[in-house]
Coordinates of C-alpha atoms in Angstrom, one line a residue:
A1 CA 0.0 0.0 0.0
L2 CA 2.8 2.4 0.8
G3 CA 4.6 1.5 -2.4
I4 CA 1.5 2.3 -4.4
A5 CA 1.1 5.6 -2.6
V6 CA 4.5 6.5 -4.0
F7 CA 4.2 5.0 -7.5
Y8 CA 0.7 6.2 -8.2
P9 CA 1.6 9.9 -8.6
V10 CA 4.6 8.9 -10.8
L11 CA 2.2 7.0 -13.1
M12 CA -0.1 10.0 -13.2
F13 CA 2.6 12.5 -14.5
R14 CA 0.9 12.8 -17.8
F15 CA -2.3 14.2 -16.2
V16 CA -0.6 17.1 -14.5
M17 CA -0.2 20.5 -16.2
P18 CA 2.4 21.5 -17.0
L19 CA 4.4 18.2 -17.0
S20 CA 7.1 18.1 -14.3
P21 CA 8.0 15.7 -11.6
A22 CA 7.9 18.6 -9.2
H23 CA 4.2 19.0 -9.7
V24 CA 3.5 15.6 -8.1
F25 CA 4.7 17.0 -4.8
Y26 CA 3.6 20.6 -5.1
Y27 CA 0.2 19.8 -6.8
P28 CA -1.3 17.1 -4.6
V29 CA -4.8 18.0 -5.8
A30 CA -3.9 18.1 -9.5
V31 CA -2.4 14.6 -9.3
R32 CA -5.7 13.1 -8.3
S33 CA -7.7 15.1 -10.9
V34 CA -8.1 12.6 -13.7
T35 CA -10.5 13.7 -16.5
E36 CA -11.5 10.7 -18.6
Q37 CA -13.7 7.8 -17.7
Y38 CA -11.1 5.1 -18.3
Q39 CA -8.6 7.1 -16.1
S40 CA -11.2 7.2 -13.3
V41 CA -11.3 3.4 -13.6
I42 CA -7.6 3.2 -13.3
Y43 CA -7.8 5.5 -10.3
L44 CA -10.3 3.3 -8.5
F45 CA -8.2 0.2 -9.4
F46 CA -5.2 1.6 -7.6
L47 CA -7.3 2.5 -4.6
L48 CA -8.6 -1.1 -4.4
V49 CA -5.2 -2.7 -4.6
P50 CA -4.3 -1.9 -0.9
V51 CA -7.7 -3.3 0.0
A52 CA -6.8 -6.6 -1.7
F53 CA -3.5 -6.7 0.3
L54 CA -5.5 -6.3 3.5
V55 CA -7.9 -9.0 2.6
Q56 CA -5.0 -11.3 1.8
H57 CA -3.4 -10.4 5.1
F58 CA -6.5 -11.4 7.1
A59 CA -6.9 -14.5 5.1
D60 CA -3.4 -15.6 5.9
K61 CA -4.0 -14.8 9.5
H62 CA -7.1 -16.9 9.5
D63 CA -5.2 -19.8 7.9
C64 CA -2.5 -19.6 10.6
K65 CA -5.1 -19.9 13.3
Q66 CA -6.7 -23.0 11.6
K67 CA -3.3 -24.7 11.3
E68 CA -2.4 -23.9 14.9
S69 CA -5.7 -25.3 16.1
S70 CA -5.4 -28.5 14.0
S71 CA -1.7 -29.2 14.7
G72 CA -1.7 -28.0 18.3
S73 CA 1.6 -26.1 17.7
K74 CA 2.1 -22.5 16.8
P75 CA 3.6 -22.0 13.2
K76 CA 7.0 -20.4 13.1
K77 CA 7.3 -16.9 11.6
S78 CA 10.3 -15.7 9.7
F79 CA 10.8 -12.3 11.3
C80 CA 14.2 -11.9 9.5
R81 CA 12.6 -12.4 6.1
Q82 CA 9.7 -10.0 6.9
S83 CA 12.2 -7.4 8.1
V84 CA 14.2 -7.7 4.8
C85 CA 11.0 -7.2 2.8
Y86 CA 9.9 -4.1 4.7
A87 CA 13.4 -2.7 4.4
A88 CA 13.4 -3.3 0.7
V89 CA 10.1 -1.4 0.3
V90 CA 11.4 1.5 2.3
V91 CA 14.6 1.7 0.2
V92 CA 12.6 1.6 -3.1
M93 CA 10.3 4.3 -1.8
A94 CA 13.3 6.5 -0.8
V95 CA 14.9 6.0 -4.2
V96 CA 11.7 6.9 -6.1
V97 CA 11.2 10.0 -4.1
A98 CA 14.8 11.1 -4.5
I99 CA 14.7 10.6 -8.2
A100 CA 11.4 12.5 -8.6
F101 CA 12.9 15.4 -6.6
R102 CA 16.1 15.4 -8.5
V103 CA 14.7 15.2 -12.0
G104 CA 14.3 18.6 -13.6
G105 CA 16.4 20.4 -10.9
R106 CA 15.5 23.1 -8.4
T107 CA 14.5 25.7 -11.0
E108 CA 11.7 23.5 -12.4
R109 CA 10.5 22.7 -8.9
F110 CA 10.5 26.4 -8.0
S111 CA 8.6 27.2 -11.2
A112 CA 6.0 24.6 -10.3
L113 CA 5.6 26.0 -6.9
M114 CA 5.1 29.5 -8.3
A115 CA 2.5 28.3 -10.7
W116 CA 0.7 26.5 -7.8
K117 CA 0.7 29.6 -5.6
A118 CA -0.7 31.6 -8.5
E119 CA -3.5 29.2 -8.9
Q120 CA -4.2 29.7 -5.2
S121 CA -3.9 33.5 -5.6
D122 CA -1.2 33.5 -2.9
W123 CA 0.5 36.6 -4.2
T124 CA 2.3 37.5 -1.0
Y125 CA 4.2 34.2 -1.1
I126 CA 5.3 34.8 -4.7
I127 CA 6.5 38.3 -3.9
D128 CA 8.4 37.3 -0.8
H129 CA 10.1 34.2 -2.4
A130 CA 10.8 35.5 -5.9
H131 CA 14.4 35.9 -5.1
D132 CA 15.0 32.5 -3.7
L133 CA 16.6 31.3 -6.9
D134 CA 20.2 32.2 -7.4
S135 CA 19.8 33.2 -11.0
Y136 CA 17.3 34.9 -13.2
N137 CA 14.3 32.8 -14.2
R138 CA 11.7 33.8 -16.8
N139 CA 8.8 32.0 -15.2
T140 CA 9.5 33.7 -11.8
N141 CA 9.7 37.0 -13.6
F142 CA 6.3 36.5 -15.1
Y143 CA 4.6 35.3 -11.8
Y144 CA 6.3 38.1 -9.8
D145 CA 5.0 40.7 -12.2
L146 CA 1.5 39.2 -12.0
A147 CA 1.6 39.1 -8.2
V148 CA 2.6 42.7 -7.8
A149 CA -0.1 43.7 -10.3
M150 CA -2.8 41.8 -8.4
T151 CA -1.8 43.3 -5.1
G152 CA -1.7 46.9 -6.4
Q153 CA 2.1 47.2 -6.0
M154 CA 3.2 47.0 -9.7
S155 CA 3.9 50.7 -9.9
Y156 CA 6.1 50.6 -6.8
K157 CA 7.9 47.2 -6.9
L158 CA 8.1 46.2 -10.6
F159 CA 11.9 46.6 -10.7
D160 CA 12.5 44.9 -7.4
Y161 CA 12.9 41.8 -9.7
P162 CA 15.3 42.3 -12.7
Q163 CA 13.2 42.8 -15.9
L164 CA 15.8 41.3 -18.2
L165 CA 13.3 40.5 -21.0
G166 CA 11.7 44.0 -21.1
N167 CA 8.0 43.9 -21.8
E168 CA 8.3 40.2 -22.9
G169 CA 8.7 39.4 -19.2
L170 CA 5.1 40.7 -18.5
L171 CA 3.5 37.9 -20.5
I172 CA 4.7 34.6 -21.8
E173 CA 3.5 34.2 -25.4
Q174 CA 6.4 32.6 -27.1
P175 CA 7.2 29.9 -27.9
M176 CA 3.7 28.5 -28.4
A177 CA 3.5 25.6 -26.0
G178 CA 1.1 24.3 -23.3
S179 CA 3.4 25.4 -20.5
V180 CA 3.4 28.9 -22.0
C181 CA -0.2 29.2 -23.0
Y182 CA -1.8 28.4 -19.7
P183 CA 0.1 31.0 -17.6
T184 CA -0.7 33.6 -20.3
S185 CA -4.4 32.5 -20.1
T186 CA -4.2 32.9 -16.3
M187 CA -2.9 36.5 -16.6
Y188 CA -5.6 37.6 -19.1
F189 CA -8.3 35.9 -17.0
L190 CA -7.2 37.7 -13.9
L191 CA -7.1 41.0 -15.7
G192 CA -10.5 40.5 -17.2
Q193 CA -9.6 39.9 -20.9
I194 CA -11.8 36.9 -21.3
S195 CA -11.4 36.5 -25.1
A196 CA -7.7 36.4 -24.8
A197 CA -7.9 34.1 -21.8
L198 CA -10.1 31.7 -23.8
H199 CA -7.8 31.8 -26.8
Y200 CA -4.7 30.7 -24.8
A201 CA -6.7 28.2 -22.8
H202 CA -7.8 26.5 -26.1
E203 CA -4.1 26.5 -27.2
S204 CA -3.1 24.9 -23.9
H205 CA -5.9 22.3 -24.3
I206 CA -4.2 21.1 -27.5
Y207 CA -1.1 20.2 -25.5
Y208 CA -2.7 19.2 -22.2
S209 CA -6.2 17.8 -23.0
H210 CA -6.3 16.0 -19.6
S211 CA -5.5 19.0 -17.4
P212 CA -8.3 19.9 -15.0
Y213 CA -6.9 23.4 -14.8
V214 CA -7.3 24.0 -18.5
M215 CA -10.8 22.5 -18.5
R216 CA -11.9 24.8 -15.7
R217 CA -10.5 27.8 -17.5
I218 CA -12.2 27.0 -20.8
I219 CA -15.5 26.4 -19.1
D220 CA -15.3 29.6 -17.0
C221 CA -14.4 31.7 -20.0
L222 CA -17.3 30.3 -22.1
V223 CA -19.8 30.8 -19.3
I224 CA -18.7 34.4 -18.8
S225 CA -18.9 35.0 -22.5
E226 CA -22.4 33.5 -22.4
R227 CA -21.5 30.8 -24.9
Y228 CA -23.5 28.2 -22.9
D229 CA -23.8 25.5 -25.6
E230 CA -20.1 25.3 -25.9
A231 CA -19.7 25.4 -22.1
E232 CA -22.2 22.5 -21.8
M233 CA -20.1 20.4 -24.2
F234 CA -17.0 20.8 -22.0
L235 CA -19.0 20.3 -18.8
K236 CA -20.2 16.9 -20.0
Q237 CA -16.6 15.9 -20.7
F238 CA -15.3 17.3 -17.4
D239 CA -18.1 15.7 -15.4
R240 CA -16.3 12.3 -16.0
N241 CA -13.7 13.5 -13.5
L242 CA -14.6 12.1 -10.1
L243 CA -13.4 15.2 -8.4
A244 CA -15.1 17.7 -10.7
H245 CA -18.8 17.1 -9.9
K246 CA -19.1 20.1 -7.5
F247 CA -17.5 22.4 -10.0
V248 CA -19.8 21.2 -12.8
R249 CA -22.9 21.6 -10.7
S250 CA -22.0 25.2 -9.8
R251 CA -21.5 26.2 -13.4
R252 CA -24.7 24.4 -14.5
K253 CA -26.7 26.3 -11.8
F254 CA -25.4 29.5 -13.2
I255 CA -26.2 28.5 -16.8
D256 CA -29.7 27.5 -15.8
G257 CA -30.4 30.9 -14.3
K258 CA -30.3 29.9 -10.6
Y259 CA -27.5 32.5 -10.1
T260 CA -29.3 35.5 -11.6
R261 CA -27.9 38.4 -9.6
M262 CA -24.2 37.6 -9.5
L263 CA -21.7 34.9 -10.2
P264 CA -20.9 32.3 -7.5
V265 CA -18.3 33.4 -5.0
E266 CA -15.8 30.8 -6.2
F267 CA -16.5 31.4 -9.9
V268 CA -14.4 34.5 -10.4
Q269 CA -12.2 33.9 -7.3
G270 CA -12.1 37.5 -6.2
K271 CA -11.4 39.0 -9.6
Q272 CA -12.2 42.7 -9.6
Q273 CA -14.2 42.9 -12.8
I274 CA -14.8 41.1 -16.1
A275 CA -14.2 43.9 -18.5
V276 CA -14.0 42.3 -21.9
K277 CA -16.0 39.3 -23.0
D278 CA -16.8 39.8 -26.7
D279 CA -15.2 37.9 -29.6
Y280 CA -12.6 39.6 -31.6
I281 CA -9.5 38.9 -33.7
M282 CA -6.5 38.4 -31.4
A283 CA -4.7 41.6 -30.8
P284 CA -1.1 42.3 -29.7
P285 CA -0.6 42.7 -25.9
Y286 CA -0.6 46.5 -25.9
R287 CA -4.0 46.5 -27.6
N288 CA -5.4 43.9 -25.2
F289 CA -4.3 46.0 -22.2
E290 CA -5.6 49.2 -23.9
Q291 CA -9.0 47.5 -24.5
L292 CA -9.2 46.6 -20.9
F293 CA -8.4 50.1 -19.8
I294 CA -11.1 51.6 -22.2
A295 CA -13.7 49.1 -21.0
S296 CA -13.1 49.7 -17.3
K297 CA -10.9 52.5 -16.0
N298 CA -11.4 51.1 -12.5
N299 CA -9.4 48.0 -13.5
Q300 CA -6.2 49.0 -11.6
P301 CA -4.2 45.8 -12.4
A302 CA -4.9 46.2 -16.1
L303 CA -4.0 49.9 -16.0
D304 CA -0.7 49.1 -14.3
Y305 CA 0.0 46.4 -16.9
L306 CA -0.6 48.8 -19.7
L307 CA 1.5 51.6 -18.2
C308 CA 4.4 49.3 -17.2
Y309 CA 4.3 47.6 -20.6
L310 CA 4.8 51.1 -22.2
L311 CA 7.6 51.9 -19.7
L312 CA 9.4 48.7 -20.5
D313 CA 9.0 49.4 -24.2
K314 CA 10.3 53.0 -23.5
D315 CA 7.3 54.3 -25.3
M316 CA 7.0 57.6 -23.4
E317 CA 4.6 59.2 -25.9
N318 CA 1.9 56.5 -25.3
F319 CA 2.8 56.4 -21.6
F320 CA 1.8 60.0 -21.2
N321 CA -1.3 59.5 -23.3
V322 CA -2.5 56.7 -21.0
I323 CA -1.6 58.3 -17.7
E324 CA -3.3 61.5 -18.6
A325 CA -6.5 59.6 -19.5
S326 CA -6.3 57.5 -16.3
G327 CA -7.0 60.3 -14.0
Y328 CA -4.0 59.7 -11.7
D329 CA -3.3 62.5 -9.3
K330 CA -0.4 64.6 -10.6
N331 CA 0.6 65.4 -7.0
N332 CA 0.9 61.8 -5.9
L333 CA 2.0 59.5 -8.8
P334 CA 3.4 56.1 -7.8
K335 CA 7.1 55.6 -7.5
H336 CA 8.0 54.1 -10.9
Y337 CA 5.7 56.6 -12.7
Q338 CA 7.4 59.5 -10.9
E339 CA 10.8 58.0 -11.9
A340 CA 9.7 57.8 -15.5
V341 CA 8.5 61.4 -15.6
A342 CA 11.7 62.6 -13.8
I343 CA 14.1 61.0 -16.3
Y344 CA 11.9 62.1 -19.2
M345 CA 12.1 65.7 -18.0
A346 CA 15.9 65.4 -17.5
T347 CA 16.5 64.0 -21.0
T348 CA 13.9 66.0 -23.1
Q349 CA 14.4 69.6 -24.3
H350 CA 10.7 70.2 -25.0
P351 CA 8.7 68.1 -22.5
R352 CA 5.0 67.7 -22.7
K353 CA 2.8 70.0 -20.6
Y354 CA 1.5 67.2 -18.5
A355 CA 5.1 66.2 -17.5
T356 CA 5.9 69.7 -16.3
E357 CA 2.8 69.7 -14.1
V358 CA 3.7 66.4 -12.3
V359 CA 5.0 66.9 -8.7
I360 CA 8.2 64.9 -8.2
S361 CA 8.8 64.0 -4.5
P362 CA 12.1 65.3 -2.9
S363 CA 13.4 61.7 -2.4
V364 CA 13.0 60.8 -6.1
S365 CA 14.6 64.1 -7.2
R366 CA 17.5 63.6 -4.8
R367 CA 18.1 60.0 -6.0
L368 CA 17.9 61.1 -9.6
A369 CA 20.6 63.7 -9.0
E370 CA 22.8 61.1 -7.5
F371 CA 22.1 58.7 -10.4
G372 CA 22.9 61.4 -13.0
S373 CA 26.1 62.4 -11.2
I374 CA 27.5 58.8 -11.3
V375 CA 26.5 58.4 -14.9
N376 CA 28.2 61.7 -15.9
K377 CA 31.4 60.6 -14.1
M378 CA 31.6 57.0 -15.3
G379 CA 29.6 56.9 -18.5
G380 CA 28.8 53.5 -19.9
N381 CA 30.9 51.8 -17.1
A382 CA 28.6 53.1 -14.4
Y383 CA 26.3 50.1 -14.3
N384 CA 28.3 48.0 -11.8
T385 CA 28.3 50.9 -9.4
L386 CA 24.7 51.9 -9.9
K387 CA 23.2 48.4 -9.6
Q388 CA 23.9 48.3 -5.9
S389 CA 21.8 51.3 -5.0
F390 CA 19.5 51.9 -8.0
A391 CA 18.6 48.3 -9.2
D392 CA 15.0 48.9 -8.0
T393 CA 14.5 52.0 -10.2
Y394 CA 13.3 52.6 -13.7
W395 CA 16.3 54.7 -14.4
I396 CA 18.8 51.9 -14.6
Y397 CA 16.6 50.0 -17.0
Y398 CA 15.9 53.1 -19.1
T399 CA 19.5 54.2 -19.3
F400 CA 21.3 50.9 -19.9
E401 CA 18.6 49.1 -21.9
N402 CA 18.4 45.8 -20.0
P403 CA 22.2 45.9 -19.1
M404 CA 22.3 42.3 -17.7
R405 CA 21.0 40.8 -20.9
Q406 CA 24.5 41.1 -22.4
N407 CA 25.9 38.8 -19.8
S408 CA 23.0 36.3 -19.6
S409 CA 21.0 34.1 -21.9
P410 CA 17.5 34.0 -20.5
K411 CA 15.3 31.4 -22.1
K412 CA 12.6 32.8 -24.3

């Protein structure tokens, strides 16, 4: 029974999304979430095997009692042989666990943990542990950016994690693969861009058709978009999952009109608003974020994504267009936006009127003066000196154009 408890998750690797040995230990619920009827039968079979061992054990015990009563002598037990068998089981279990933890390395396990925390909306954990890896990691970059956006800290803490990929670090769209599509779908779903979330969920479904996460995402997007016939088709398929019945019932209640005033509490999982749900031809990221901003100016995470996307692209013209329309208080702009306005004023001969009206805090002005002084003295060699004190500012990114990319090869 103990051996099966270890080997069963290993056999179910292919049903976990994305595929990684680490997910067996960090995704305990996902491991049990099989989606097809024949997989459910396999699941029940593995649960019944320990019962068979117990039945055999009690049958052997009963036989021993009968032999003892008939012969009048107690049968001898080979404790040495039993001990060797138990020790062998323990060794095999230890080897399997060690291999599963070693395969893929620490980076893959950490990426799996970040993905799991994002599914649980545990943004504080992601922010606090983003620097646990010794080197830059693209997936951690993505989940960190998503976490600070969902907690309203993106305009203050974006550069606390090195943005080596520029605005490509805000969303993972390339290469097209299931492990890439699903996180991108998660980002758009959290921001409220349902059409884009559904598009990437369908792409992920091609690669991971058995993933319960992908199925839930597709169903939720279809229900929000009021495409109930398509949602029912996926609900019928997902209802084969032994652990999905509660989810399926809640969505069908909504489709049947029993939830008429609002969505179920667990449906949107605390999302602030569903701003865009109409069908349209897939647009580039900037247009997706812009559409969210136009649809709902109260969607703060989407607004921060749009503004930070423009900052990382160094598109100051559109940055000012958006921030003017956003209604931000000129006297109290967030830290990174103040930094952007300050360096724009310092490097532009004829700045926009809006930029001249923004109030820059004394601390930001003082730090910019220190930054400029070091750059003037050391020129292009100033980066190593500046990164100690200014790594968390927009200025070092703006001035050196992703300086660390020259010395690293981040995976795209």
